[in-house]
Amino acid sequence: MTAAELSAAVALPAPIGPKSSAAVRSVVGMSSEIVPFHIDIAQSDLDDLHRRLADARWPDQQPGAEWSRGVPVEYLRELAEYWRTSYDWRAAEAELNKYPQFVTEIDGQRIHFLHVRSAQPDATPLLLTHGWPGSIVEFLDVIGPLTDPGAHGGDPADAFHLVIPSLPGYGFSGPVTEPGWNATRIAAAWVELMSRLGYERYGAQGGDWGAFITPEVGRAGGDRVIGIHVNAATFGFIPFGPVSDAEKATMTEAELARLDRLALFKSEGSGYFRIQSTRPQTLAYGLHDSPIGQLAWIVEKFKEWTFPADGLPDAAVDRDRLLTDVMLYWLTGTAGSSAALYYEATHTRSWPTAPLTTPTGVAVFAEDVAIRRYAEGNADIVHWSEFDRGGHFAAMEAPDLLVGDIRAFFRGLR
């Protein structure tokens, strides 16, 4: 099947919901076939969610400053009531289904992905990779501007064909079927996916886990990968170990501020990381059984990682968008298998050591921590942008800035 034929496909398999993941496996089997996919969550699953939200047991609010000990009860109760009574999953489902979706099996794992081709025949293929606690929902506001720049105030020459996979263990790619799905293995699967789609030359972009995986795509894809672009970058883009006072004395105010954010993350913001990288199975019981628990676990990160960090999460990201992201974890039952990526990353210890030679672009948003001097020792940095707004979820918070930076970076690499 060619890439054009895939996008034109109209025959859809039976609807897939959270209770029918085996049906996906039976359709895909152990072959390399690419099968059209359509989201149609059973009403009984939505009714079950609403019932659980209505019957939730709420803890007392602990004393102390708001958010200092976690998500405040009053805030979460109001958000959960909105989720139960006002949020419209069917509208979100319809929006997702506007885009061609597919499933295939790579290296024994089901992979779900959006494949949105531009009307511009010479558009550049671009692979977009999300992170945690993100999903394909992160990219909904950039699909139009990237595939059809002419309709969004841009130059048609900057058009992209987009491939947007759900990470193994996340959303409709979940759950994982075996251990070992770390960044290197995922990158190899992405290279295979692009090959199956007929793309011989392409770019890659990603944030959070996407900023771990995307450089590995560059390594695995070799000359086929024309360039990689990252945001929300950490490993390979930040200091490894303490920074001396002498080195701090050479830093800009912006760089020192990023060091402060890193220090705060290590001291106060890394609890989720330690749990997910050591005991993801134990965590899964609470998040898989309680929508309130799943909501709080994700909302806390949207609060801490969006810009400004002292604002409410749904002030930085549309409330319905945020809840749709939460829904992809809840409806697919992938709280545990998504957390397992942290376990794999910290236990397989397959961190790359050789510098990346693929041309690399970095977008640093206001809540990011990447520092150029550390990145330049690990990658071929040919593009570096810094912005005074936007945060960790740049595609949701500042899609205009992210789109503009992606266009600018790849413009010189086509």
mmCIF file with all atom_site columns, N, CA, C and O in Angstrom, residues 122-158:
data_model
loop_
_atom_site.group_PDB
_atom_site.id
_atom_site.type_symbol
_atom_site.label_atom_id
_atom_site.label_alt_id
_atom_site.label_comp_id
_atom_site.label_asym_id
_atom_site.label_entity_id
_atom_site.label_seq_id
_atom_site.pdbx_PDB_ins_code
_atom_site.Cartn_x
_atom_site.Cartn_y
_atom_site.Cartn_z
_atom_site.occupancy
_atom_site.B_iso_or_equiv
_atom_site.pdbx_formal_charge
_atom_site.auth_seq_id
_atom_site.auth_comp_id
_atom_site.auth_asym_id
_atom_site.auth_atom_id
_atom_site.pdbx_PDB_model_num
ATOM 1   N N  . ASP A 1 122 ? 4.779  17.645 -2.944 1.00 0.00 ? 122 ASP A N  1
ATOM 2   C CA . ASP A 1 122 ? 6.191  17.610 -2.585 1.00 0.00 ? 122 ASP A CA 1
ATOM 3   C C  . ASP A 1 122 ? 6.430  17.984 -1.120 1.00 0.00 ? 122 ASP A C  1
ATOM 4   O O  . ASP A 1 122 ? 7.538  18.372 -0.738 1.00 0.00 ? 122 ASP A O  1
ATOM 5   N N  . ALA A 1 123 ? 5.404  17.861 -0.294 1.00 0.00 ? 123 ALA A N  1
ATOM 6   C CA . ALA A 1 123 ? 5.550  18.165 1.135  1.00 0.00 ? 123 ALA A CA 1
ATOM 7   C C  . ALA A 1 123 ? 6.579  17.234 1.768  1.00 0.00 ? 123 ALA A C  1
ATOM 8   O O  . ALA A 1 123 ? 6.789  16.100 1.322  1.00 0.00 ? 123 ALA A O  1
ATOM 9   N N  . THR A 1 124 ? 7.209  17.704 2.816  1.00 0.00 ? 124 THR A N  1
ATOM 10  C CA . THR A 1 124 ? 8.227  16.925 3.523  1.00 0.00 ? 124 THR A CA 1
ATOM 11  C C  . THR A 1 124 ? 7.570  15.998 4.546  1.00 0.00 ? 124 THR A C  1
ATOM 12  O O  . THR A 1 124 ? 6.812  16.464 5.407  1.00 0.00 ? 124 THR A O  1
ATOM 13  N N  . PRO A 1 125 ? 7.836  14.711 4.495  1.00 0.00 ? 125 PRO A N  1
ATOM 14  C CA . PRO A 1 125 ? 7.304  13.817 5.527  1.00 0.00 ? 125 PRO A CA 1
ATOM 15  C C  . PRO A 1 125 ? 7.915  14.160 6.895  1.00 0.00 ? 125 PRO A C  1
ATOM 16  O O  . PRO A 1 125 ? 9.130  14.384 7.005  1.00 0.00 ? 125 PRO A O  1
ATOM 17  N N  . LEU A 1 126 ? 7.074  14.195 7.915  1.00 0.00 ? 126 LEU A N  1
ATOM 18  C CA . LEU A 1 126 ? 7.532  14.563 9.254  1.00 0.00 ? 126 LEU A CA 1
ATOM 19  C C  . LEU A 1 126 ? 6.892  13.639 10.284 1.00 0.00 ? 126 LEU A C  1
ATOM 20  O O  . LEU A 1 126 ? 5.668  13.499 10.336 1.00 0.00 ? 126 LEU A O  1
ATOM 21  N N  . LEU A 1 127 ? 7.725  13.036 11.104 1.00 0.00 ? 127 LEU A N  1
ATOM 22  C CA . LEU A 1 127 ? 7.301  12.147 12.175 1.00 0.00 ? 127 LEU A CA 1
ATOM 23  C C  . LEU A 1 127 ? 7.214  12.947 13.469 1.00 0.00 ? 127 LEU A C  1
ATOM 24  O O  . LEU A 1 127 ? 8.187  13.585 13.871 1.00 0.00 ? 127 LEU A O  1
ATOM 25  N N  . LEU A 1 128 ? 6.049  12.938 14.132 1.00 0.00 ? 128 LEU A N  1
ATOM 26  C CA . LEU A 1 128 ? 5.849  13.675 15.382 1.00 0.00 ? 128 LEU A CA 1
ATOM 27  C C  . LEU A 1 128 ? 5.671  12.686 16.533 1.00 0.00 ? 128 LEU A C  1
ATOM 28  O O  . LEU A 1 128 ? 4.814  11.798 16.460 1.00 0.00 ? 128 LEU A O  1
ATOM 29  N N  . THR A 1 129 ? 6.441  12.852 17.600 1.00 0.00 ? 129 THR A N  1
ATOM 30  C CA . THR A 1 129 ? 6.389  11.923 18.732 1.00 0.00 ? 129 THR A CA 1
ATOM 31  C C  . THR A 1 129 ? 6.063  12.663 20.017 1.00 0.00 ? 129 THR A C  1
ATOM 32  O O  . THR A 1 129 ? 6.754  13.617 20.390 1.00 0.00 ? 129 THR A O  1
ATOM 33  N N  . HIS A 1 130 ? 5.019  12.209 20.684 1.00 0.00 ? 130 HIS A N  1
ATOM 34  C CA . HIS A 1 130 ? 4.579  12.830 21.940 1.00 0.00 ? 130 HIS A CA 1
ATOM 35  C C  . HIS A 1 130 ? 5.352  12.269 23.123 1.00 0.00 ? 130 HIS A C  1
ATOM 36  O O  . HIS A 1 130 ? 6.268  11.454 22.976 1.00 0.00 ? 130 HIS A O  1
ATOM 37  N N  . GLY A 1 131 ? 4.987  12.698 24.319 1.00 0.00 ? 131 GLY A N  1
ATOM 38  C CA . GLY A 1 131 ? 5.620  12.217 25.537 1.00 0.00 ? 131 GLY A CA 1
ATOM 39  C C  . GLY A 1 131 ? 4.587  11.820 26.573 1.00 0.00 ? 131 GLY A C  1
ATOM 40  O O  . GLY A 1 131 ? 3.435  11.529 26.260 1.00 0.00 ? 131 GLY A O  1
ATOM 41  N N  . TRP A 1 132 ? 5.000  11.800 27.845 1.00 0.00 ? 132 TRP A N  1
ATOM 42  C CA . TRP A 1 132 ? 4.103  11.541 28.974 1.00 0.00 ? 132 TRP A CA 1
ATOM 43  C C  . TRP A 1 132 ? 3.997  12.818 29.807 1.00 0.00 ? 132 TRP A C  1
ATOM 44  O O  . TRP A 1 132 ? 5.014  13.489 30.027 1.00 0.00 ? 132 TRP A O  1
ATOM 45  N N  . PRO A 1 133 ? 2.798  13.205 30.290 1.00 0.00 ? 133 PRO A N  1
ATOM 46  C CA . PRO A 1 133 ? 1.529  12.516 30.139 1.00 0.00 ? 133 PRO A CA 1
ATOM 47  C C  . PRO A 1 133 ? 0.750  13.002 28.918 1.00 0.00 ? 133 PRO A C  1
ATOM 48  O O  . PRO A 1 133 ? -0.425 13.358 29.015 1.00 0.00 ? 133 PRO A O  1
ATOM 49  N N  . GLY A 1 134 ? 1.412  13.025 27.790 1.00 0.00 ? 134 GLY A N  1
ATOM 50  C CA . GLY A 1 134 ? 0.790  13.479 26.563 1.00 0.00 ? 134 GLY A CA 1
ATOM 51  C C  . GLY A 1 134 ? 0.246  12.325 25.745 1.00 0.00 ? 134 GLY A C  1
ATOM 52  O O  . GLY A 1 134 ? 0.166  11.177 26.192 1.00 0.00 ? 134 GLY A O  1
ATOM 53  N N  . SER A 1 135 ? -0.103 12.646 24.505 1.00 0.00 ? 135 SER A N  1
ATOM 54  C CA . SER A 1 135 ? -0.693 11.676 23.584 1.00 0.00 ? 135 SER A CA 1
ATOM 55  C C  . SER A 1 135 ? -0.753 12.345 22.221 1.00 0.00 ? 135 SER A C  1
ATOM 56  O O  . SER A 1 135 ? -0.294 13.487 22.046 1.00 0.00 ? 135 SER A O  1
ATOM 57  N N  . ILE A 1 136 ? -1.365 11.675 21.264 1.00 0.00 ? 136 ILE A N  1
ATOM 58  C CA . ILE A 1 136 ? -1.570 12.285 19.952 1.00 0.00 ? 136 ILE A CA 1
ATOM 59  C C  . ILE A 1 136 ? -2.411 13.547 20.050 1.00 0.00 ? 136 ILE A C  1
ATOM 60  O O  . ILE A 1 136 ? -2.360 14.404 19.160 1.00 0.00 ? 136 ILE A O  1
ATOM 61  N N  . VAL A 1 137 ? -3.162 13.701 21.138 1.00 0.00 ? 137 VAL A N  1
ATOM 62  C CA . VAL A 1 137 ? -3.990 14.893 21.342 1.00 0.00 ? 137 VAL A CA 1
ATOM 63  C C  . VAL A 1 137 ? -3.126 16.154 21.369 1.00 0.00 ? 137 VAL A C  1
ATOM 64  O O  . VAL A 1 137 ? -3.572 17.235 20.978 1.00 0.00 ? 137 VAL A O  1
ATOM 65  N N  . GLU A 1 138 ? -1.888 16.015 21.814 1.00 0.00 ? 138 GLU A N  1
ATOM 66  C CA . GLU A 1 138 ? -0.987 17.175 21.865 1.00 0.00 ? 138 GLU A CA 1
ATOM 67  C C  . GLU A 1 138 ? -0.890 17.888 20.515 1.00 0.00 ? 138 GLU A C  1
ATOM 68  O O  . GLU A 1 138 ? -0.701 19.105 20.467 1.00 0.00 ? 138 GLU A O  1
ATOM 69  N N  . PHE A 1 139 ? -0.993 17.145 19.422 1.00 0.00 ? 139 PHE A N  1
ATOM 70  C CA . PHE A 1 139 ? -0.681 17.693 18.113 1.00 0.00 ? 139 PHE A CA 1
ATOM 71  C C  . PHE A 1 139 ? -1.903 18.176 17.321 1.00 0.00 ? 139 PHE A C  1
ATOM 72  O O  . PHE A 1 139 ? -1.751 18.618 16.177 1.00 0.00 ? 139 PHE A O  1
ATOM 73  N N  . LEU A 1 140 ? -3.082 18.103 17.904 1.00 0.00 ? 140 LEU A N  1
ATOM 74  C CA . LEU A 1 140 ? -4.285 18.438 17.139 1.00 0.00 ? 140 LEU A CA 1
ATOM 75  C C  . LEU A 1 140 ? -4.268 19.869 16.614 1.00 0.00 ? 140 LEU A C  1
ATOM 76  O O  . LEU A 1 140 ? -4.779 20.143 15.520 1.00 0.00 ? 140 LEU A O  1
ATOM 77  N N  . ASP A 1 141 ? -3.692 20.795 17.348 1.00 0.00 ? 141 ASP A N  1
ATOM 78  C CA . ASP A 1 141 ? -3.700 22.196 16.921 1.00 0.00 ? 141 ASP A CA 1
ATOM 79  C C  . ASP A 1 141 ? -2.584 22.549 15.945 1.00 0.00 ? 141 ASP A C  1
ATOM 80  O O  . ASP A 1 141 ? -2.534 23.673 15.446 1.00 0.00 ? 141 ASP A O  1
ATOM 81  N N  . VAL A 1 142 ? -1.682 21.615 15.686 1.00 0.00 ? 142 VAL A N  1
ATOM 82  C CA . VAL A 1 142 ? -0.606 21.898 14.722 1.00 0.00 ? 142 VAL A CA 1
ATOM 83  C C  . VAL A 1 142 ? -0.771 21.132 13.424 1.00 0.00 ? 142 VAL A C  1
ATOM 84  O O  . VAL A 1 142 ? -0.055 21.391 12.454 1.00 0.00 ? 142 VAL A O  1
ATOM 85  N N  . ILE A 1 143 ? -1.710 20.208 13.367 1.00 0.00 ? 143 ILE A N  1
ATOM 86  C CA . ILE A 1 143 ? -1.879 19.398 12.152 1.00 0.00 ? 143 ILE A CA 1
ATOM 87  C C  . ILE A 1 143 ? -2.237 20.283 10.965 1.00 0.00 ? 143 ILE A C  1
ATOM 88  O O  . ILE A 1 143 ? -1.616 20.191 9.892  1.00 0.00 ? 143 ILE A O  1
ATOM 89  N N  . GLY A 1 144 ? -3.226 21.146 11.137 1.00 0.00 ? 144 GLY A N  1
ATOM 90  C CA . GLY A 1 144 ? -3.637 22.023 10.043 1.00 0.00 ? 144 GLY A CA 1
ATOM 91  C C  . GLY A 1 144 ? -2.520 22.932 9.550  1.00 0.00 ? 144 GLY A C  1
ATOM 92  O O  . GLY A 1 144 ? -2.193 22.948 8.359  1.00 0.00 ? 144 GLY A O  1
ATOM 93  N N  . PRO A 1 145 ? -1.899 23.711 10.434 1.00 0.00 ? 145 PRO A N  1
ATOM 94  C CA . PRO A 1 145 ? -0.822 24.608 9.991  1.00 0.00 ? 145 PRO A CA 1
ATOM 95  C C  . PRO A 1 145 ? 0.369  23.888 9.364  1.00 0.00 ? 145 PRO A C  1
ATOM 96  O O  . PRO A 1 145 ? 1.008  24.431 8.466  1.00 0.00 ? 145 PRO A O  1
ATOM 97  N N  . LEU A 1 146 ? 0.675  22.680 9.817  1.00 0.00 ? 146 LEU A N  1
ATOM 98  C CA . LEU A 1 146 ? 1.817  21.970 9.260  1.00 0.00 ? 146 LEU A CA 1
ATOM 99  C C  . LEU A 1 146 ? 1.504  21.322 7.913  1.00 0.00 ? 146 LEU A C  1
ATOM 100 O O  . LEU A 1 146 ? 2.357  21.282 7.020  1.00 0.00 ? 146 LEU A O  1
ATOM 101 N N  . THR A 1 147 ? 0.288  20.811 7.750  1.00 0.00 ? 147 THR A N  1
ATOM 102 C CA . THR A 1 147 ? -0.047 20.151 6.485  1.00 0.00 ? 147 THR A CA 1
ATOM 103 C C  . THR A 1 147 ? -0.539 21.130 5.430  1.00 0.00 ? 147 THR A C  1
ATOM 104 O O  . THR A 1 147 ? -0.377 20.893 4.232  1.00 0.00 ? 147 THR A O  1
ATOM 105 N N  . ASP A 1 148 ? -1.132 22.241 5.869  1.00 0.00 ? 148 ASP A N  1
ATOM 106 C CA . ASP A 1 148 ? -1.712 23.206 4.928  1.00 0.00 ? 148 ASP A CA 1
ATOM 107 C C  . ASP A 1 148 ? -1.316 24.621 5.336  1.00 0.00 ? 148 ASP A C  1
ATOM 108 O O  . ASP A 1 148 ? -2.151 25.420 5.768  1.00 0.00 ? 148 ASP A O  1
ATOM 109 N N  . PRO A 1 149 ? -0.030 24.945 5.249  1.00 0.00 ? 149 PRO A N  1
ATOM 110 C CA . PRO A 1 149 ? 0.416  26.267 5.707  1.00 0.00 ? 149 PRO A CA 1
ATOM 111 C C  . PRO A 1 149 ? -0.237 27.419 4.959  1.00 0.00 ? 149 PRO A C  1
ATOM 112 O O  . PRO A 1 149 ? -0.462 28.487 5.539  1.00 0.00 ? 149 PRO A O  1
ATOM 113 N N  . GLY A 1 150 ? -0.562 27.232 3.686  1.00 0.00 ? 150 GLY A N  1
ATOM 114 C CA . GLY A 1 150 ? -1.181 28.304 2.909  1.00 0.00 ? 150 GLY A CA 1
ATOM 115 C C  . GLY A 1 150 ? -2.496 28.761 3.489  1.00 0.00 ? 150 GLY A C  1
ATOM 116 O O  . GLY A 1 150 ? -2.851 29.943 3.394  1.00 0.00 ? 150 GLY A O  1
ATOM 117 N N  . ALA A 1 151 ? -3.239 27.842 4.106  1.00 0.00 ? 151 ALA A N  1
ATOM 118 C CA . ALA A 1 151 ? -4.533 28.183 4.710  1.00 0.00 ? 151 ALA A CA 1
ATOM 119 C C  . ALA A 1 151 ? -4.376 28.768 6.105  1.00 0.00 ? 151 ALA A C  1
ATOM 120 O O  . ALA A 1 151 ? -5.370 29.162 6.722  1.00 0.00 ? 151 ALA A O  1
ATOM 121 N N  . HIS A 1 152 ? -3.143 28.808 6.613  1.00 0.00 ? 152 HIS A N  1
ATOM 122 C CA . HIS A 1 152 ? -2.895 29.310 7.967  1.00 0.00 ? 152 HIS A CA 1
ATOM 123 C C  . HIS A 1 152 ? -1.838 30.407 7.965  1.00 0.00 ? 152 HIS A C  1
ATOM 124 O O  . HIS A 1 152 ? -1.071 30.552 8.921  1.00 0.00 ? 152 HIS A O  1
ATOM 125 N N  . GLY A 1 153 ? -1.804 31.177 6.905  1.00 0.00 ? 153 GLY A N  1
ATOM 126 C CA . GLY A 1 153 ? -0.917 32.327 6.852  1.00 0.00 ? 153 GLY A CA 1
ATOM 127 C C  . GLY A 1 153 ? 0.528  32.017 6.544  1.00 0.00 ? 153 GLY A C  1
ATOM 128 O O  . GLY A 1 153 ? 1.407  32.876 6.745  1.00 0.00 ? 153 GLY A O  1
ATOM 129 N N  . GLY A 1 154 ? 0.819  30.811 6.074  1.00 0.00 ? 154 GLY A N  1
ATOM 130 C CA . GLY A 1 154 ? 2.191  30.431 5.787  1.00 0.00 ? 154 GLY A CA 1
ATOM 131 C C  . GLY A 1 154 ? 2.455  30.210 4.311  1.00 0.00 ? 154 GLY A C  1
ATOM 132 O O  . GLY A 1 154 ? 1.580  30.420 3.462  1.00 0.00 ? 154 GLY A O  1
ATOM 133 N N  . ASP A 1 155 ? 3.645  29.745 4.035  1.00 0.00 ? 155 ASP A N  1
ATOM 134 C CA . ASP A 1 155 ? 4.089  29.475 2.671  1.00 0.00 ? 155 ASP A CA 1
ATOM 135 C C  . ASP A 1 155 ? 3.794  28.017 2.335  1.00 0.00 ? 155 ASP A C  1
ATOM 136 O O  . ASP A 1 155 ? 4.240  27.111 3.060  1.00 0.00 ? 155 ASP A O  1
ATOM 137 N N  . PRO A 1 156 ? 3.040  27.732 1.244  1.00 0.00 ? 156 PRO A N  1
ATOM 138 C CA . PRO A 1 156 ? 2.755  26.342 0.872  1.00 0.00 ? 156 PRO A CA 1
ATOM 139 C C  . PRO A 1 156 ? 4.010  25.487 0.724  1.00 0.00 ? 156 PRO A C  1
ATOM 140 O O  . PRO A 1 156 ? 3.948  24.257 0.877  1.00 0.00 ? 156 PRO A O  1
ATOM 141 N N  . ALA A 1 157 ? 5.148  26.108 0.459  1.00 0.00 ? 157 ALA A N  1
ATOM 142 C CA . ALA A 1 157 ? 6.398  25.348 0.322  1.00 0.00 ? 157 ALA A CA 1
ATOM 143 C C  . ALA A 1 157 ? 6.840  24.721 1.647  1.00 0.00 ? 157 ALA A C  1
ATOM 144 O O  . ALA A 1 157 ? 7.700  23.839 1.651  1.00 0.00 ? 157 ALA A O  1
ATOM 145 N N  . ASP A 1 158 ? 6.266  25.187 2.759  1.00 0.00 ? 158 ASP A N  1
ATOM 146 C CA . ASP A 1 158 ? 6.625  24.650 4.078  1.00 0.00 ? 158 ASP A CA 1
ATOM 147 C C  . ASP A 1 158 ? 5.723  23.500 4.511  1.00 0.00 ? 158 ASP A C  1
ATOM 148 O O  . ASP A 1 158 ? 5.700  23.145 5.700  1.00 0.00 ? 158 ASP A O  1
#
